[in-house]
Amino acid sequence: MNSIFEPIDVGMVADARNIYSARLLTDPQFEEFVSICAILNREIHRTGSFIEKLGIYAFVISLTQKGISANRAETIIRDLFKALFGQTLDQLRQRLLKTAEELDDESIAMGVPYAYEVLQMIEGDPEPGNDPDPMPFHRAYAHQAAVMATQLSITDVAAKKIISEEFKTLEGRDFYEEGKQFEDRFYQPKIRADKHRRDALKGSNSNRETA
């Protein structure tokens, strides 16, 4: 599967290099801060939160980068994030949450086909271009939630909630339990078969070495 997330625009990175907070950074330091901004951008899109990870990364930088305190690191991250993405960390968070609150019924109803796509991915999809191998529930659920979230400009967490609730409304069954049942039927047998083949191959190779 291809990533549904676009890389940071090269032009935005070049402009961000010249902002006040970034001018004294070495190139490796700047690259590290840009990477952290990308991680925080994804975290906000995923969960709608950033405070905890921002604090952790700022603290780690203060431990590993001489002359950069945690407070300064946080300031640099916040300034660079705005330069790279055109909005502050909190503005992005608020926009995604507001969009989720204002979704119309048609958008919310999209949770049903996404729920079925999750189950299809667990079962394995023989269609050309898709993954034919069964997939664990948590991975399939996360992937389809991210696709839906990108389409509707909401967080992955909000998309997961919609998928689960819409499936329950239509089918009358808990989506998590349904997904785990599919996993037991389609994914777990493949895992056991793969393990059996690996063990058999390992035993065969071991016999050759001792012969």
Short mmCIF file of C-alpha atoms in Angstrom, two decimals:
data_model
loop_
_atom_site.label_atom_id
_atom_site.label_comp_id
_atom_site.label_asym_id
_atom_site.label_seq_id
_atom_site.Cartn_x
_atom_site.Cartn_y
_atom_site.Cartn_z
CA MET A 1 0.00 0.00 0.00
CA ASN A 2 1.15 3.47 -0.82
CA SER A 3 1.28 6.18 1.83
CA ILE A 4 -1.72 8.50 1.77
CA PHE A 5 0.34 11.35 3.22
CA GLU A 6 2.18 13.83 1.06
CA PRO A 7 5.75 14.90 1.94
CA ILE A 8 6.42 18.43 3.16
CA ASP A 9 6.63 20.89 0.29
CA VAL A 10 10.27 21.58 -0.61
CA GLY A 11 9.58 25.27 -1.07
CA MET A 12 8.08 25.52 2.41
CA VAL A 13 11.16 23.82 3.87
CA ALA A 14 13.43 26.32 2.10
CA ASP A 15 11.40 29.25 3.41
CA ALA A 16 11.32 27.78 6.92
CA ARG A 17 15.12 27.57 6.92
CA ASN A 18 15.26 31.37 6.94
CA ILE A 19 12.89 32.11 9.82
CA TYR A 20 14.41 33.67 12.93
CA SER A 21 14.15 30.53 15.08
CA ALA A 22 15.97 28.38 12.52
CA ARG A 23 18.78 30.65 11.36
CA LEU A 24 21.28 29.58 14.02
CA LEU A 25 20.59 25.86 13.64
CA THR A 26 23.10 23.66 11.86
CA ASP A 27 21.78 21.74 8.87
CA PRO A 28 21.53 18.46 10.83
CA GLN A 29 19.72 20.26 13.65
CA PHE A 30 17.31 21.87 11.20
CA GLU A 31 16.60 18.53 9.55
CA GLU A 32 15.88 16.99 12.94
CA PHE A 33 13.44 19.76 13.84
CA VAL A 34 11.69 19.42 10.47
CA SER A 35 11.32 15.69 11.08
CA ILE A 36 9.81 16.37 14.49
CA CYS A 37 7.34 18.82 12.94
CA ALA A 38 6.29 16.15 10.44
CA ILE A 39 5.76 13.67 13.29
CA LEU A 40 3.65 16.19 15.22
CA ASN A 41 1.63 16.96 12.10
CA ARG A 42 0.84 13.27 11.74
CA GLU A 43 0.08 12.95 15.45
CA ILE A 44 -2.48 15.75 15.29
CA HIS A 45 -4.10 14.20 12.23
CA ARG A 46 -4.15 10.85 14.01
CA THR A 47 -5.31 11.76 17.52
CA GLY A 48 -6.13 15.48 17.59
CA SER A 49 -3.47 16.00 20.26
CA PHE A 50 0.16 17.14 20.34
CA ILE A 51 1.07 18.51 23.78
CA GLU A 52 2.58 15.32 25.20
CA LYS A 53 4.78 14.52 22.20
CA LEU A 54 5.82 18.15 21.84
CA GLY A 55 7.04 18.17 25.43
CA ILE A 56 8.84 14.85 25.04
CA TYR A 57 10.68 15.89 21.88
CA ALA A 58 11.61 19.28 23.32
CA PHE A 59 13.01 17.60 26.42
CA VAL A 60 15.00 15.05 24.43
CA ILE A 61 16.50 17.80 22.28
CA SER A 62 17.56 19.67 25.43
CA LEU A 63 19.43 16.53 26.52
CA THR A 64 21.12 15.83 23.20
CA GLN A 65 21.72 19.28 21.68
CA LYS A 66 24.16 21.50 23.55
CA GLY A 67 22.91 25.04 24.10
CA ILE A 68 19.24 24.32 23.33
CA SER A 69 16.95 24.27 26.36
CA ALA A 70 13.60 22.49 26.37
CA ASN A 71 11.77 25.83 26.24
CA ARG A 72 13.83 27.01 23.29
CA ALA A 73 13.36 23.68 21.53
CA GLU A 74 9.59 23.96 21.93
CA THR A 75 9.64 27.50 20.55
CA ILE A 76 11.67 26.38 17.53
CA ILE A 77 9.29 23.48 16.89
CA ARG A 78 6.22 25.72 17.11
CA ASP A 79 7.73 28.38 14.84
CA LEU A 80 8.96 25.84 12.29
CA PHE A 81 5.63 24.03 12.28
CA LYS A 82 3.78 27.21 11.38
CA ALA A 83 6.30 27.99 8.65
CA LEU A 84 6.07 24.46 7.22
CA PHE A 85 2.32 23.92 7.40
CA GLY A 86 0.89 27.43 7.29
CA GLN A 87 -0.86 27.18 10.65
CA THR A 88 0.03 26.64 14.28
CA LEU A 89 -0.15 23.29 16.01
CA ASP A 90 -3.32 24.31 17.82
CA GLN A 91 -4.92 25.86 14.74
CA LEU A 92 -4.55 22.55 12.90
CA ARG A 93 -5.95 20.67 15.88
CA GLN A 94 -8.95 22.98 16.22
CA ARG A 95 -9.69 22.85 12.48
CA LEU A 96 -9.79 19.06 12.41
CA LEU A 97 -11.97 18.85 15.52
CA LYS A 98 -14.36 21.52 14.22
CA THR A 99 -14.73 19.75 10.89
CA ALA A 100 -15.63 16.51 12.67
CA GLU A 101 -18.29 18.28 14.72
CA GLU A 102 -19.89 19.77 11.58
CA LEU A 103 -20.02 16.64 9.38
CA ASP A 104 -23.33 16.15 7.58
CA ASP A 105 -25.28 12.88 7.53
CA GLU A 106 -23.93 11.93 4.10
CA SER A 107 -20.34 12.20 5.30
CA ILE A 108 -21.06 10.25 8.47
CA ALA A 109 -22.73 7.49 6.43
CA MET A 110 -19.40 6.94 4.68
CA GLY A 111 -18.38 5.01 7.78
CA VAL A 112 -20.29 1.96 6.53
CA PRO A 113 -18.31 1.28 3.32
CA TYR A 114 -15.09 1.96 5.20
CA ALA A 115 -16.11 -0.61 7.80
CA TYR A 116 -16.63 -3.18 5.07
CA GLU A 117 -13.25 -2.26 3.58
CA VAL A 118 -11.64 -3.03 6.94
CA LEU A 119 -13.23 -6.47 6.97
CA GLN A 120 -12.18 -7.03 3.36
CA MET A 121 -8.56 -6.23 4.22
CA ILE A 122 -8.66 -8.69 7.12
CA GLU A 123 -9.98 -11.36 4.77
CA GLY A 124 -7.52 -10.48 2.00
CA ASP A 125 -8.42 -8.74 -1.24
CA PRO A 126 -7.71 -10.60 -4.51
CA GLU A 127 -8.41 -7.52 -6.65
CA PRO A 128 -5.38 -6.38 -8.72
CA GLY A 129 -3.41 -3.67 -6.94
CA ASN A 130 -4.76 -4.59 -3.51
CA ASP A 131 -3.11 -6.68 -0.80
CA PRO A 132 -4.19 -10.33 -1.27
CA ASP A 133 -2.84 -11.41 2.13
CA PRO A 134 -5.07 -11.30 5.22
CA MET A 135 -4.27 -8.44 7.58
CA PRO A 136 -4.69 -8.07 11.37
CA PHE A 137 -7.71 -6.09 12.48
CA HIS A 138 -5.83 -3.25 14.16
CA ARG A 139 -3.76 -2.56 11.04
CA ALA A 140 -6.71 -2.69 8.63
CA TYR A 141 -8.81 -0.49 10.93
CA ALA A 142 -6.03 2.09 11.29
CA HIS A 143 -5.44 2.19 7.53
CA GLN A 144 -9.06 2.69 6.53
CA ALA A 145 -9.60 5.25 9.30
CA ALA A 146 -6.61 7.23 7.99
CA VAL A 147 -7.98 7.13 4.44
CA MET A 148 -11.41 8.29 5.60
CA ALA A 149 -9.90 10.96 7.84
CA THR A 150 -7.88 12.35 4.95
CA GLN A 151 -10.96 12.44 2.71
CA LEU A 152 -13.08 14.27 5.29
CA SER A 153 -10.32 16.38 6.91
CA ILE A 154 -10.91 14.93 10.36
CA THR A 155 -8.70 12.97 12.77
CA ASP A 156 -8.14 9.23 12.50
CA VAL A 157 -9.69 8.86 15.95
CA ALA A 158 -12.88 10.60 14.80
CA ALA A 159 -12.98 8.43 11.68
CA LYS A 160 -12.63 5.26 13.76
CA LYS A 161 -15.52 6.37 15.95
CA ILE A 162 -17.73 7.00 12.92
CA ILE A 163 -16.82 3.66 11.32
CA SER A 164 -17.60 1.77 14.52
CA GLU A 165 -20.86 3.59 15.26
CA GLU A 166 -22.20 3.40 11.71
CA PHE A 167 -21.45 -0.32 11.50
CA LYS A 168 -23.25 -0.90 14.81
CA THR A 169 -26.25 1.12 13.62
CA LEU A 170 -26.55 -0.81 10.36
CA GLU A 171 -25.53 -4.32 11.39
CA GLY A 172 -26.46 -4.31 15.07
CA ARG A 173 -23.08 -5.80 16.00
CA ASP A 174 -20.02 -4.42 17.74
CA PHE A 175 -17.42 -3.54 15.10
CA TYR A 176 -14.44 -4.46 17.27
CA GLU A 177 -15.86 -7.90 17.98
CA GLU A 178 -16.72 -8.37 14.30
CA GLY A 179 -13.19 -7.43 13.29
CA LYS A 180 -11.61 -9.81 15.80
CA GLN A 181 -13.85 -12.62 14.57
CA PHE A 182 -12.71 -11.96 11.00
CA GLU A 183 -9.13 -11.96 12.24
CA ASP A 184 -9.64 -15.35 13.88
CA ARG A 185 -11.19 -16.76 10.69
CA PHE A 186 -8.82 -15.37 8.06
CA TYR A 187 -5.64 -13.86 9.53
CA GLN A 188 -4.74 -16.20 12.38
CA PRO A 189 -4.86 -19.39 10.23
CA LYS A 190 -2.40 -17.78 7.81
CA ILE A 191 -0.07 -16.84 10.67
CA ARG A 192 -0.17 -20.39 12.00
CA ALA A 193 0.44 -21.83 8.53
CA ASP A 194 3.36 -19.45 7.95
CA LYS A 195 4.87 -20.41 11.31
CA HIS A 196 4.48 -24.08 10.49
CA ARG A 197 6.29 -23.61 7.17
CA ARG A 198 9.11 -21.65 8.83
CA ASP A 199 9.51 -24.30 11.51
CA ALA A 200 9.52 -27.06 8.89
CA LEU A 201 12.11 -25.22 6.81
CA LYS A 202 14.24 -24.57 9.87
CA GLY A 203 14.08 -28.24 10.80
CA SER A 204 14.98 -29.28 7.26
CA ASN A 205 18.01 -26.98 7.18
CA SER A 206 19.12 -28.21 10.59
CA ASN A 207 18.97 -31.83 9.42
CA ARG A 208 21.13 -31.02 6.38
CA GLU A 209 23.77 -29.36 8.57
CA THR A 210 24.03 -32.37 10.88
CA ALA A 211 23.98 -34.96 8.09
#
